[in-house]
Amino acid sequence: MQNEECRRTTCSDQIDPPSSAKAPFAFVHIPKCSGTAFENYMISQGGGFASSRAFTGVGVDGESESLEAYFKKEALSSFVFGHFHYQNLLRFCPNAFTATFVRDPVNRTISQYKSWHDENNFHPDDPHYKVATSSERDALIFAQQASLEEFVCSGNPIIFDGALGNQQTICLSTYLGGDMEEHLKSAKENLNTFDFFGITENFMESLELLRLMVPDFLDYGIAREKENRSRIVVDEVTQHVRGIIAEQVKYDQQLYEYACQLFKERLQEWRSGSMPVYAYKWFAGENTGDRPQGSRSSKQQPSQEEYQALRLSLSRLEIENKRIQSESEQLREQLQQIEIMHLQASEANQKALEVQQARSMEAEAVNGMVRAQLAHLEASHIQLRQVYSHIVESRSWRLMQALQSVLARFHIK
């Protein structure tokens, strides 16, 4: 609490670390939430950060390593990070300066699919692959062959527990029961206690907040290939699939909305210039001579005029962003309407085709009946001709013809 009270004072200069200063800098890496880019940014700070290593489940000796063993070995490290839950961080490293990133949960799920679907990920040399069970590897093989819809609807418990659902809520919660409402409540409360957290969709603003807190930190200069951006391109995600994902991540969605509002408040608070700042040496140690070029250790706090100008620029960007979002939403609605019209047109065409086919069958049946009647009449005509021929050739016919000839002489009709 001594550190928290000191951190929340109104001094605008760097403050000396109290006896209970938080260390190391601990990053809870929620999968597909800009974690790799942020980790590389922190490592780029040099000093003790440069020699830090992530928790992967595999130690430096190539053998399996538990989270407890990792924290024991990295007790004096400047930076600890990896895929672990917040409650485990509290258990093994309770005095750490805590940090994390959260992301729009639907986009996070799609990004998770792209990661699992990429055959270049989780290869035999990957540390996560080495510690994976056979069931986990089978799930990975399925993911690399499945479509996005097949992935989110697979029902595979390994895929759901490891990639789908409310991953962010569970990762940040310290509640031990099964009630998701309680997990959400716990995750919100814990997020509020994090010393720093960022929003993936506002990555650069998030780094701005971090540099306001620790002015010594360098500007962001991580190469694109080190940001772990997926190479996989997913076809346009349908509203149907988005709806399936949204139903799976409804608690993450509430957490994300809460985080965005809290982040906005924190950023405004630190931009005001009234908050104290941390010193780089708190985390990296006194030996900072090996820092990369571009160190910001002598950086002065921006003036109030600069903050006002920055806020004005950001306000304009927010207005433009809202306009773009509104137009995007309108385009999505128009696309949905077009899809509905296309579906209705397809149904109408199918019905018209069915009616045409039915009418053709009826016409064919009528034609068959007519042809049958014509055949019957033709047969009857032939029979009549035959009867007539027999009559003409008969003796009675000849007698009648002779009688008519005699009567005609006497003008008897």
mmCIF file of C-alpha atoms in Angstrom:
data_model
loop_
_atom_site.group_PDB
_atom_site.id
_atom_site.type_symbol
_atom_site.label_atom_id
_atom_site.label_comp_id
_atom_site.label_asym_id
_atom_site.label_seq_id
_atom_site.Cartn_x
_atom_site.Cartn_y
_atom_site.Cartn_z
ATOM 1 C CA MET A 1 0.000 0.000 0.000
ATOM 2 C CA GLN A 2 2.922 2.346 0.607
ATOM 3 C CA ASN A 3 3.853 2.146 -3.073
ATOM 4 C CA GLU A 4 0.243 2.669 -4.157
ATOM 5 C CA GLU A 5 -0.099 5.776 -1.991
ATOM 6 C CA CYS A 6 3.166 7.127 -3.373
ATOM 7 C CA ARG A 7 2.145 6.372 -6.968
ATOM 8 C CA ARG A 8 -1.164 8.217 -6.581
ATOM 9 C CA THR A 9 0.283 11.463 -5.212
ATOM 10 C CA THR A 10 0.019 14.702 -7.178
ATOM 11 C CA CYS A 11 3.746 15.185 -7.730
ATOM 12 C CA SER A 12 4.614 15.708 -11.373
ATOM 13 C CA ASP A 13 8.297 14.687 -11.096
ATOM 14 C CA GLN A 14 9.836 11.232 -11.009
ATOM 15 C CA ILE A 15 9.508 9.799 -7.543
ATOM 16 C CA ASP A 16 12.058 7.691 -5.755
ATOM 17 C CA PRO A 17 11.050 4.081 -5.231
ATOM 18 C CA PRO A 18 9.690 3.407 -1.751
ATOM 19 C CA SER A 19 10.893 0.430 0.239
ATOM 20 C CA SER A 20 7.970 -1.630 -1.084
ATOM 21 C CA ALA A 21 8.405 -0.612 -4.739
ATOM 22 C CA LYS A 22 6.743 -2.981 -7.155
ATOM 23 C CA ALA A 23 9.059 -5.215 -9.151
ATOM 24 C CA PRO A 24 9.498 -6.922 -11.496
ATOM 25 C CA PHE A 25 7.435 -5.628 -14.388
ATOM 26 C CA ALA A 26 5.004 -8.557 -14.914
ATOM 27 C CA PHE A 27 2.948 -8.928 -18.090
ATOM 28 C CA VAL A 28 -0.088 -11.244 -18.195
ATOM 29 C CA HIS A 29 -0.151 -12.190 -21.870
ATOM 30 C CA ILE A 30 -3.712 -13.016 -22.927
ATOM 31 C CA PRO A 31 -3.407 -14.799 -26.303
ATOM 32 C CA LYS A 32 -3.931 -12.670 -29.429
ATOM 33 C CA CYS A 33 -4.079 -9.367 -27.528
ATOM 34 C CA SER A 34 -0.948 -7.643 -28.923
ATOM 35 C CA GLY A 35 1.159 -9.518 -26.382
ATOM 36 C CA THR A 36 4.089 -10.412 -28.630
ATOM 37 C CA ALA A 37 4.465 -6.860 -29.911
ATOM 38 C CA PHE A 38 4.310 -5.492 -26.373
ATOM 39 C CA GLU A 39 6.798 -8.054 -25.048
ATOM 40 C CA ASN A 40 9.297 -7.179 -27.780
ATOM 41 C CA TYR A 41 8.766 -3.497 -27.028
ATOM 42 C CA MET A 42 9.595 -4.088 -23.353
ATOM 43 C CA ILE A 43 12.664 -6.184 -24.232
ATOM 44 C CA SER A 44 13.817 -3.336 -26.494
ATOM 45 C CA GLN A 45 14.130 -1.120 -23.397
ATOM 46 C CA GLY A 46 17.529 -2.699 -22.794
ATOM 47 C CA GLY A 47 19.131 -3.111 -19.371
ATOM 48 C CA GLY A 48 17.575 -5.934 -17.395
ATOM 49 C CA PHE A 49 14.655 -6.094 -19.812
ATOM 50 C CA ALA A 50 16.872 -7.319 -22.666
ATOM 51 C CA SER A 51 17.924 -10.464 -20.791
ATOM 52 C CA SER A 52 14.402 -11.426 -19.695
ATOM 53 C CA ARG A 53 12.730 -14.581 -20.959
ATOM 54 C CA ALA A 54 9.102 -15.628 -21.306
ATOM 55 C CA PHE A 55 7.327 -18.449 -19.544
ATOM 56 C CA THR A 56 6.579 -21.097 -22.172
ATOM 57 C CA GLY A 57 6.520 -24.295 -20.130
ATOM 58 C CA VAL A 58 10.035 -25.144 -21.328
ATOM 59 C CA GLY A 59 13.097 -24.096 -19.322
ATOM 60 C CA VAL A 60 16.467 -22.879 -20.562
ATOM 61 C CA ASP A 61 17.680 -26.482 -20.396
ATOM 62 C CA GLY A 62 14.975 -27.602 -22.818
ATOM 63 C CA GLU A 63 13.118 -29.528 -20.135
ATOM 64 C CA SER A 64 9.571 -28.989 -18.933
ATOM 65 C CA GLU A 65 9.284 -26.070 -16.505
ATOM 66 C CA SER A 66 6.420 -25.273 -14.118
ATOM 67 C CA LEU A 67 5.203 -21.732 -13.538
ATOM 68 C CA GLU A 68 6.425 -21.861 -9.943
ATOM 69 C CA ALA A 69 9.914 -22.909 -11.080
ATOM 70 C CA TYR A 70 9.922 -20.119 -13.685
ATOM 71 C CA PHE A 71 9.186 -17.424 -11.121
ATOM 72 C CA LYS A 72 11.804 -18.790 -8.729
ATOM 73 C CA LYS A 73 14.460 -18.664 -11.462
ATOM 74 C CA GLU A 74 13.377 -15.204 -12.625
ATOM 75 C CA ALA A 75 13.022 -13.726 -9.133
ATOM 76 C CA LEU A 76 15.602 -11.030 -9.870
ATOM 77 C CA SER A 77 14.563 -10.430 -13.466
ATOM 78 C CA SER A 78 13.357 -7.007 -14.611
ATOM 79 C CA PHE A 79 10.571 -8.430 -16.737
ATOM 80 C CA VAL A 80 8.488 -11.606 -16.365
ATOM 81 C CA PHE A 81 5.870 -12.457 -18.956
ATOM 82 C CA GLY A 82 3.963 -15.250 -20.643
ATOM 83 C CA HIS A 83 0.619 -17.030 -20.955
ATOM 84 C CA PHE A 84 -0.396 -17.403 -17.310
ATOM 85 C CA HIS A 85 -3.484 -16.421 -15.335
ATOM 86 C CA TYR A 86 -3.517 -13.407 -13.056
ATOM 87 C CA GLN A 87 -4.279 -15.524 -9.985
ATOM 88 C CA ASN A 88 -1.038 -17.473 -10.570
ATOM 89 C CA LEU A 89 0.899 -14.227 -10.859
ATOM 90 C CA LEU A 90 -0.484 -13.160 -7.476
ATOM 91 C CA ARG A 91 0.489 -16.520 -6.050
ATOM 92 C CA PHE A 92 4.096 -16.603 -7.214
ATOM 93 C CA CYS A 93 4.947 -12.908 -7.696
ATOM 94 C CA PRO A 94 2.596 -10.832 -5.504
ATOM 95 C CA ASN A 95 4.701 -7.637 -5.463
ATOM 96 C CA ALA A 96 5.010 -7.243 -9.229
ATOM 97 C CA PHE A 97 4.105 -4.192 -11.278
ATOM 98 C CA THR A 98 1.187 -5.718 -13.201
ATOM 99 C CA ALA A 99 0.354 -5.134 -16.853
ATOM 100 C CA THR A 100 -1.846 -6.702 -19.524
ATOM 101 C CA PHE A 101 -3.726 -5.993 -22.767
ATOM 102 C CA VAL A 102 -7.367 -6.746 -23.636
ATOM 103 C CA ARG A 103 -9.020 -6.887 -27.039
ATOM 104 C CA ASP A 104 -12.399 -6.926 -28.765
ATOM 105 C CA PRO A 105 -13.392 -10.549 -28.053
ATOM 106 C CA VAL A 106 -14.861 -11.349 -31.481
ATOM 107 C CA ASN A 107 -11.700 -10.091 -33.212
ATOM 108 C CA ARG A 108 -9.567 -11.923 -30.651
ATOM 109 C CA THR A 109 -11.348 -15.213 -31.439
ATOM 110 C CA ILE A 110 -10.893 -14.741 -35.193
ATOM 111 C CA SER A 111 -7.208 -13.948 -34.644
ATOM 112 C CA GLN A 112 -6.883 -17.042 -32.450
ATOM 113 C CA TYR A 113 -8.293 -19.164 -35.279
ATOM 114 C CA LYS A 114 -5.830 -17.642 -37.745
ATOM 115 C CA SER A 115 -2.978 -18.495 -35.372
ATOM 116 C CA TRP A 116 -4.084 -22.104 -34.884
ATOM 117 C CA HIS A 117 -4.902 -22.452 -38.588
ATOM 118 C CA ASP A 118 -1.409 -21.361 -39.645
ATOM 119 C CA GLU A 119 0.673 -24.461 -40.360
ATOM 120 C CA ASN A 120 3.862 -22.495 -39.640
ATOM 121 C CA ASN A 121 2.826 -22.108 -36.008
ATOM 122 C CA PHE A 122 3.305 -24.834 -33.419
ATOM 123 C CA HIS A 123 5.926 -26.666 -35.429
ATOM 124 C CA PRO A 124 8.032 -29.361 -33.675
ATOM 125 C CA ASP A 125 10.637 -26.785 -32.608
ATOM 126 C CA ASP A 126 8.017 -24.520 -31.025
ATOM 127 C CA PRO A 127 8.251 -24.644 -27.197
ATOM 128 C CA HIS A 128 4.464 -24.840 -26.889
ATOM 129 C CA TYR A 129 4.440 -27.823 -29.257
ATOM 130 C CA LYS A 130 7.048 -29.628 -27.182
ATOM 131 C CA VAL A 131 4.928 -29.566 -24.039
ATOM 132 C CA ALA A 132 1.618 -30.272 -25.820
ATOM 133 C CA THR A 133 -0.207 -33.562 -25.211
ATOM 134 C CA SER A 134 -1.293 -35.852 -28.038
ATOM 135 C CA SER A 135 -4.886 -34.626 -27.637
ATOM 136 C CA GLU A 136 -3.711 -31.033 -27.917
ATOM 137 C CA ARG A 137 -1.756 -31.846 -31.062
ATOM 138 C CA ASP A 138 -4.816 -33.600 -32.550
ATOM 139 C CA ALA A 139 -6.873 -30.480 -31.838
ATOM 140 C CA LEU A 140 -4.201 -28.404 -33.566
ATOM 141 C CA ILE A 141 -4.257 -30.628 -36.651
ATOM 142 C CA PHE A 142 -8.030 -30.223 -36.812
ATOM 143 C CA ALA A 143 -7.727 -26.425 -36.489
ATOM 144 C CA GLN A 144 -5.200 -26.266 -39.324
ATOM 145 C CA GLN A 145 -7.684 -27.979 -41.644
ATOM 146 C CA ALA A 146 -10.981 -26.480 -40.421
ATOM 147 C CA SER A 147 -12.861 -23.419 -41.626
ATOM 148 C CA LEU A 148 -13.579 -20.639 -39.153
ATOM 149 C CA GLU A 149 -17.150 -21.827 -38.661
ATOM 150 C CA GLU A 150 -16.018 -25.428 -38.158
ATOM 151 C CA PHE A 151 -13.422 -24.182 -35.659
ATOM 152 C CA VAL A 152 -15.840 -22.195 -33.485
ATOM 153 C CA CYS A 153 -18.513 -24.926 -33.668
ATOM 154 C CA SER A 154 -16.195 -27.915 -33.208
ATOM 155 C CA GLY A 155 -17.199 -28.719 -29.626
ATOM 156 C CA ASN A 156 -13.646 -29.941 -28.974
ATOM 157 C CA PRO A 157 -12.996 -29.169 -25.273
ATOM 158 C CA ILE A 158 -9.298 -28.460 -25.902
ATOM 159 C CA ILE A 159 -10.138 -25.924 -28.611
ATOM 160 C CA PHE A 160 -12.894 -24.319 -26.566
ATOM 161 C CA ASP A 161 -10.895 -24.144 -23.333
ATOM 162 C CA GLY A 162 -7.713 -23.016 -25.071
ATOM 163 C CA ALA A 163 -8.975 -20.680 -27.768
ATOM 164 C CA LEU A 164 -12.698 -19.945 -27.624
ATOM 165 C CA GLY A 165 -15.163 -18.534 -25.146
ATOM 166 C CA ASN A 166 -14.472 -15.971 -22.445
ATOM 167 C CA GLN A 167 -10.694 -16.342 -22.388
ATOM 168 C CA GLN A 168 -9.992 -12.823 -21.118
ATOM 169 C CA THR A 169 -12.489 -13.004 -18.267
ATOM 170 C CA ILE A 170 -11.125 -16.337 -17.047
ATOM 171 C CA CYS A 171 -7.505 -15.183 -17.382
ATOM 172 C CA LEU A 172 -8.031 -12.080 -15.225
ATOM 173 C CA SER A 173 -10.429 -13.609 -12.683
ATOM 174 C CA THR A 174 -9.380 -14.911 -9.276
ATOM 175 C CA TYR A 175 -12.790 -16.447 -8.545
ATOM 176 C CA LEU A 176 -12.533 -20.224 -8.079
ATOM 177 C CA GLY A 177 -16.136 -21.290 -8.743
ATOM 178 C CA GLY A 178 -18.023 -21.979 -11.944
ATOM 179 C CA ASP A 179 -20.375 -18.984 -11.979
ATOM 180 C CA MET A 180 -19.405 -16.817 -14.961
ATOM 181 C CA GLU A 181 -21.142 -13.763 -13.502
ATOM 182 C CA GLU A 182 -18.787 -14.012 -10.519
ATOM 183 C CA HIS A 183 -15.808 -14.510 -12.842
ATOM 184 C CA LEU A 184 -16.786 -11.332 -14.698
ATOM 185 C CA LYS A 185 -17.145 -9.388 -11.443
ATOM 186 C CA SER A 186 -13.740 -10.629 -10.267
ATOM 187 C CA ALA A 187 -12.070 -9.842 -13.623
ATOM 188 C CA LYS A 188 -13.389 -6.256 -13.579
ATOM 189 C CA GLU A 189 -12.197 -5.723 -10.014
ATOM 190 C CA ASN A 190 -8.771 -7.173 -10.799
ATOM 191 C CA LEU A 191 -8.372 -5.167 -13.988
ATOM 192 C CA ASN A 192 -8.956 -2.020 -11.963
ATOM 193 C CA THR A 193 -6.009 -2.973 -9.710
ATOM 194 C CA PHE A 194 -3.590 -3.503 -12.609
ATOM 195 C CA ASP A 195 -0.848 -0.876 -12.586
ATOM 196 C CA PHE A 196 -1.123 -0.679 -16.365
ATOM 197 C CA PHE A 197 -3.324 -2.212 -19.008
ATOM 198 C CA GLY A 198 -3.783 -1.418 -22.670
ATOM 199 C CA ILE A 199 -6.370 -1.923 -25.405
ATOM 200 C CA THR A 200 -5.254 -3.733 -28.554
ATOM 201 C CA GLU A 201 -7.468 -1.572 -30.766
ATOM 202 C CA ASN A 202 -5.786 1.507 -29.208
ATOM 203 C CA PHE A 203 -2.262 0.118 -29.118
ATOM 204 C CA MET A 204 -0.340 3.357 -29.670
ATOM 205 C CA GLU A 205 -2.486 5.245 -27.176
ATOM 206 C CA SER A 206 -1.805 2.436 -24.735
ATOM 207 C CA LEU A 207 1.946 2.915 -25.177
ATOM 208 C CA GLU A 208 1.411 6.643 -24.744
ATOM 209 C CA LEU A 209 -0.160 5.926 -21.348
ATOM 210 C CA LEU A 210 2.749 3.670 -20.395
ATOM 211 C CA ARG A 211 5.301 6.327 -21.357
ATOM 212 C CA LEU A 212 3.382 8.914 -19.368
ATOM 213 C CA MET A 213 3.759 6.586 -16.402
ATOM 214 C CA VAL A 214 7.421 5.729 -17.158
ATOM 215 C CA PRO A 215 8.865 8.623 -19.211
ATOM 216 C CA ASP A 216 12.229 6.814 -19.452
ATOM 217 C CA PHE A 217 10.785 4.183 -21.774
ATOM 218 C CA LEU A 218 11.768 4.382 -25.448
ATOM 219 C CA ASP A 219 9.472 5.119 -28.355
ATOM 220 C CA TYR A 220 7.928 2.153 -30.108
ATOM 221 C CA GLY A 221 10.145 0.840 -32.908
ATOM 222 C CA ILE A 222 9.380 -2.860 -33.226
ATOM 223 C CA ALA A 223 9.628 -4.261 -36.762
ATOM 224 C CA ARG A 224 6.427 -5.645 -38.236
ATOM 225 C CA GLU A 225 7.833 -9.181 -38.479
ATOM 226 C CA LYS A 226 8.339 -9.203 -34.698
ATOM 227 C CA GLU A 227 4.710 -8.319 -33.944
ATOM 228 C CA ASN A 228 3.419 -11.845 -34.589
ATOM 229 C CA ARG A 229 0.917 -10.684 -37.190
ATOM 230 C CA SER A 230 -0.867 -13.600 -38.812
ATOM 231 C CA ARG A 231 -0.119 -14.457 -42.446
ATOM 232 C CA ILE A 232 -3.472 -16.212 -42.776
ATOM 233 C CA VAL A 233 -6.214 -14.349 -44.630
ATOM 234 C CA VAL A 234 -9.757 -15.283 -43.649
ATOM 235 C CA ASP A 235 -12.566 -14.757 -46.122
ATOM 236 C CA GLU A 236 -15.146 -12.168 -45.094
ATOM 237 C CA VAL A 237 -16.660 -13.368 -41.822
ATOM 238 C CA THR A 238 -20.421 -13.723 -42.200
ATOM 239 C CA GLN A 239 -22.889 -12.262 -39.721
ATOM 240 C CA HIS A 240 -23.904 -15.837 -38.934
ATOM 241 C CA VAL A 241 -20.406 -16.777 -37.757
ATOM 242 C CA ARG A 242 -19.979 -13.474 -35.908
ATOM 243 C CA GLY A 243 -23.231 -14.211 -34.117
ATOM 244 C CA ILE A 244 -21.951 -17.631 -33.023
ATOM 245 C CA ILE A 245 -18.731 -16.096 -31.682
ATOM 246 C CA ALA A 246 -20.580 -13.225 -29.969
ATOM 247 C CA GLU A 247 -22.726 -15.717 -28.076
ATOM 248 C CA GLN A 248 -19.587 -17.538 -26.910
ATOM 249 C CA VAL A 249 -17.831 -14.376 -25.649
ATOM 250 C CA LYS A 250 -20.654 -12.392 -24.049
ATOM 251 C CA TYR A 251 -18.796 -12.063 -20.703
ATOM 252 C CA ASP A 252 -15.598 -11.013 -22.456
ATOM 253 C CA GLN A 253 -17.642 -8.415 -24.319
ATOM 254 C CA GLN A 254 -18.843 -6.891 -21.046
ATOM 255 C CA LEU A 255 -15.291 -6.948 -19.680
ATOM 256 C CA TYR A 256 -13.972 -5.303 -22.854
ATOM 257 C CA GLU A 257 -16.545 -2.489 -22.719
ATOM 258 C CA TYR A 258 -15.670 -1.886 -19.063
ATOM 259 C CA ALA A 259 -11.948 -1.893 -19.892
ATOM 260 C CA CYS A 260 -12.371 0.655 -22.711
ATOM 261 C CA GLN A 261 -14.143 3.091 -20.417
ATOM 262 C CA LEU A 262 -11.612 2.595 -17.610
ATOM 263 C CA PHE A 263 -8.718 3.011 -20.045
ATOM 264 C CA LYS A 264 -10.162 6.275 -21.336
ATOM 265 C CA GLU A 265 -10.439 7.604 -17.791
ATOM 266 C CA ARG A 266 -6.877 6.569 -16.925
ATOM 267 C CA LEU A 267 -5.444 8.128 -20.072
ATOM 268 C CA GLN A 268 -7.183 11.426 -19.358
ATOM 269 C CA GLU A 269 -5.929 11.299 -15.775
ATOM 270 C CA TRP A 270 -2.286 10.828 -16.805
ATOM 271 C CA ARG A 271 -2.509 13.338 -19.638
ATOM 272 C CA SER A 272 -3.509 15.959 -17.095
ATOM 273 C CA GLY A 273 0.129 16.011 -15.924
ATOM 274 C CA SER A 274 -0.818 15.777 -12.261
ATOM 275 C CA MET A 275 0.158 12.145 -11.757
ATOM 276 C CA PRO A 276 3.555 10.921 -10.507
ATOM 277 C CA VAL A 277 5.807 8.934 -12.803
ATOM 278 C CA TYR A 278 7.902 5.818 -12.394
ATOM 279 C CA ALA A 279 11.637 5.541 -12.970
ATOM 280 C CA TYR A 280 13.109 3.077 -15.441
ATOM 281 C CA LYS A 281 15.699 1.967 -12.878
ATOM 282 C CA TRP A 282 12.942 0.603 -10.618
ATOM 283 C CA PHE A 283 12.607 -2.310 -13.000
ATOM 284 C CA ALA A 284 15.884 -2.445 -14.930
ATOM 285 C CA GLY A 285 18.243 -1.880 -11.988
ATOM 286 C CA GLU A 286 20.903 0.782 -11.595
ATOM 287 C CA ASN A 287 23.027 -0.480 -14.514
ATOM 288 C CA THR A 288 21.302 1.206 -17.459
ATOM 289 C CA GLY A 289 24.410 1.981 -19.462
ATOM 290 C CA ASP A 290 23.587 -0.648 -22.094
ATOM 291 C CA ARG A 291 20.281 0.945 -23.071
ATOM 292 C CA PRO A 292 19.679 1.284 -26.828
ATOM 293 C CA GLN A 293 20.019 4.643 -28.541
ATOM 294 C CA GLY A 294 17.017 6.879 -28.106
ATOM 295 C CA SER A 295 16.730 6.607 -24.320
ATOM 296 C CA ARG A 296 14.116 8.915 -22.861
ATOM 297 C CA SER A 297 15.680 9.166 -19.377
ATOM 298 C CA SER A 298 15.979 12.954 -19.666
ATOM 299 C CA LYS A 299 12.515 13.438 -21.116
ATOM 300 C CA GLN A 300 10.543 16.320 -19.641
ATOM 301 C CA GLN A 301 6.802 16.141 -19.043
ATOM 302 C CA PRO A 302 4.874 17.808 -21.885
ATOM 303 C CA SER A 303 3.477 21.253 -21.168
ATOM 304 C CA GLN A 304 -0.203 21.871 -20.504
ATOM 305 C CA GLU A 305 -0.497 23.539 -23.926
ATOM 306 C CA GLU A 306 0.932 20.427 -25.583
ATOM 307 C CA TYR A 307 -1.540 18.270 -23.696
ATOM 308 C CA GLN A 308 -4.409 20.504 -24.783
ATOM 309 C CA ALA A 309 -3.273 20.357 -28.419
ATOM 310 C CA LEU A 310 -2.881 16.595 -28.172
ATOM 311 C CA ARG A 311 -6.310 16.195 -26.615
ATOM 312 C CA LEU A 312 -7.813 18.337 -29.383
ATOM 313 C CA SER A 313 -6.126 16.199 -32.049
ATOM 314 C CA LEU A 314 -7.281 13.032 -30.356
ATOM 315 C CA SER A 315 -10.793 14.421 -30.029
ATOM 316 C CA ARG A 316 -10.843 15.063 -33.765
ATOM 317 C CA LEU A 317 -9.516 11.569 -34.413
ATOM 318 C CA GLU A 318 -12.196 10.102 -32.156
ATOM 319 C CA ILE A 319 -14.884 12.005 -34.067
ATOM 320 C CA GLU A 320 -13.448 10.771 -37.370
ATOM 321 C CA ASN A 321 -13.200 7.251 -35.989
ATOM 322 C CA LYS A 322 -16.842 7.355 -34.890
ATOM 323 C CA ARG A 323 -17.817 8.594 -38.358
ATOM 324 C CA ILE A 324 -15.906 5.754 -39.991
ATOM 325 C CA GLN A 325 -17.441 3.255 -37.582
ATOM 326 C CA SER A 326 -20.906 4.639 -38.348
ATOM 327 C CA GLU A 327 -20.299 4.361 -42.087
ATOM 328 C CA SER A 328 -18.915 0.851 -41.622
ATOM 329 C CA GLU A 329 -22.011 -0.116 -39.662
ATOM 330 C CA GLN A 330 -24.219 1.309 -42.404
ATOM 331 C CA LEU A 331 -22.260 -0.637 -45.013
ATOM 332 C CA ARG A 332 -22.611 -3.806 -42.940
ATOM 333 C CA GLU A 333 -26.366 -3.226 -42.704
ATOM 334 C CA GLN A 334 -26.557 -2.609 -46.451
ATOM 335 C CA LEU A 335 -24.551 -5.770 -47.079
ATOM 336 C CA GLN A 336 -26.881 -7.698 -44.807
ATOM 337 C CA GLN A 337 -29.888 -6.307 -46.683
ATOM 338 C CA ILE A 338 -28.277 -7.272 -49.998
ATOM 339 C CA GLU A 339 -27.666 -10.771 -48.665
ATOM 340 C CA ILE A 340 -31.325 -10.990 -47.591
ATOM 341 C CA MET A 341 -32.486 -9.724 -51.007
ATOM 342 C CA HIS A 342 -30.168 -12.197 -52.719
ATOM 343 C CA LEU A 343 -31.588 -14.998 -50.590
ATOM 344 C CA GLN A 344 -35.155 -13.901 -51.343
ATOM 345 C CA ALA A 345 -34.371 -13.682 -55.075
ATOM 346 C CA SER A 346 -32.811 -17.142 -54.982
ATOM 347 C CA GLU A 347 -35.888 -18.530 -53.235
ATOM 348 C CA ALA A 348 -38.176 -16.816 -55.769
ATOM 349 C CA ASN A 349 -36.126 -18.203 -58.664
ATOM 350 C CA GLN A 350 -36.282 -21.660 -57.142
ATOM 351 C CA LYS A 351 -40.059 -21.437 -56.741
ATOM 352 C CA ALA A 352 -40.453 -20.153 -60.325
ATOM 353 C CA LEU A 353 -38.323 -23.026 -61.564
ATOM 354 C CA GLU A 354 -40.417 -25.502 -59.605
ATOM 355 C CA VAL A 355 -43.647 -24.006 -61.025
ATOM 356 C CA GLN A 356 -42.213 -24.121 -64.558
ATOM 357 C CA GLN A 357 -41.176 -27.728 -64.067
ATOM 358 C CA ALA A 358 -44.656 -28.605 -62.738
ATOM 359 C CA ARG A 359 -46.321 -26.898 -65.696
ATOM 360 C CA SER A 360 -44.000 -28.681 -68.116
ATOM 361 C CA MET A 361 -44.896 -31.995 -66.516
ATOM 362 C CA GLU A 362 -48.623 -31.152 -66.771
ATOM 363 C CA ALA A 363 -48.225 -30.138 -70.434
ATOM 364 C CA GLU A 364 -46.308 -33.325 -71.153
ATOM 365 C CA ALA A 365 -49.077 -35.355 -69.512
ATOM 366 C CA VAL A 366 -51.755 -33.575 -71.620
ATOM 367 C CA ASN A 367 -49.708 -34.103 -74.765
ATOM 368 C CA GLY A 368 -49.430 -37.780 -73.902
ATOM 369 C CA MET A 369 -53.199 -38.053 -73.530
ATOM 370 C CA VAL A 370 -53.751 -36.276 -76.867
ATOM 371 C CA ARG A 371 -51.252 -38.523 -78.571
ATOM 372 C CA ALA A 372 -53.004 -41.551 -77.096
ATOM 373 C CA GLN A 373 -56.399 -40.321 -78.328
ATOM 374 C CA LEU A 374 -54.989 -39.638 -81.789
ATOM 375 C CA ALA A 375 -53.533 -43.118 -81.884
ATOM 376 C CA HIS A 376 -56.921 -44.531 -80.830
ATOM 377 C CA LEU A 377 -58.713 -42.544 -83.546
ATOM 378 C CA GLU A 378 -56.162 -43.651 -86.101
ATOM 379 C CA ALA A 379 -56.746 -47.270 -85.170
ATOM 380 C CA SER A 380 -60.533 -46.766 -85.366
ATOM 381 C CA HIS A 381 -60.173 -45.151 -88.790
ATOM 382 C CA ILE A 382 -58.158 -48.109 -90.033
ATOM 383 C CA GLN A 383 -60.790 -50.493 -88.712
ATOM 384 C CA LEU A 384 -63.568 -48.539 -90.475
ATOM 385 C CA ARG A 385 -61.665 -48.606 -93.748
ATOM 386 C CA GLN A 386 -61.268 -52.331 -93.411
ATOM 387 C CA VAL A 387 -65.013 -52.772 -92.717
ATOM 388 C CA TYR A 388 -65.858 -50.557 -95.666
ATOM 389 C CA SER A 389 -63.514 -52.573 -97.885
ATOM 390 C CA HIS A 390 -65.176 -55.814 -96.804
ATOM 391 C CA ILE A 391 -68.605 -54.357 -97.474
ATOM 392 C CA VAL A 392 -67.646 -53.144 -100.971
ATOM 393 C CA GLU A 393 -66.170 -56.463 -101.854
ATOM 394 C CA SER A 394 -69.136 -58.456 -100.553
ATOM 395 C CA ARG A 395 -71.873 -60.047 -102.845
ATOM 396 C CA SER A 396 -74.641 -58.066 -101.162
ATOM 397 C CA TRP A 397 -72.914 -54.863 -102.106
ATOM 398 C CA ARG A 398 -72.716 -55.912 -105.738
ATOM 399 C CA LEU A 399 -76.456 -56.881 -105.785
ATOM 400 C CA MET A 400 -77.381 -53.550 -104.244
ATOM 401 C CA GLN A 401 -75.323 -51.759 -106.901
ATOM 402 C CA ALA A 402 -77.092 -53.746 -109.690
ATOM 403 C CA LEU A 403 -80.519 -53.037 -108.207
ATOM 404 C CA GLN A 404 -79.796 -49.343 -108.040
ATOM 405 C CA SER A 405 -78.768 -49.452 -111.732
ATOM 406 C CA VAL A 406 -82.085 -51.104 -112.761
ATOM 407 C CA LEU A 407 -84.159 -48.727 -110.698
ATOM 408 C CA ALA A 408 -82.301 -45.815 -112.177
ATOM 409 C CA ARG A 409 -83.508 -46.867 -115.636
ATOM 410 C CA PHE A 410 -87.079 -46.544 -114.505
ATOM 411 C CA HIS A 411 -86.310 -43.349 -112.731
ATOM 412 C CA ILE A 412 -87.138 -44.925 -109.428
ATOM 413 C CA LYS A 413 -85.175 -43.626 -106.567
#
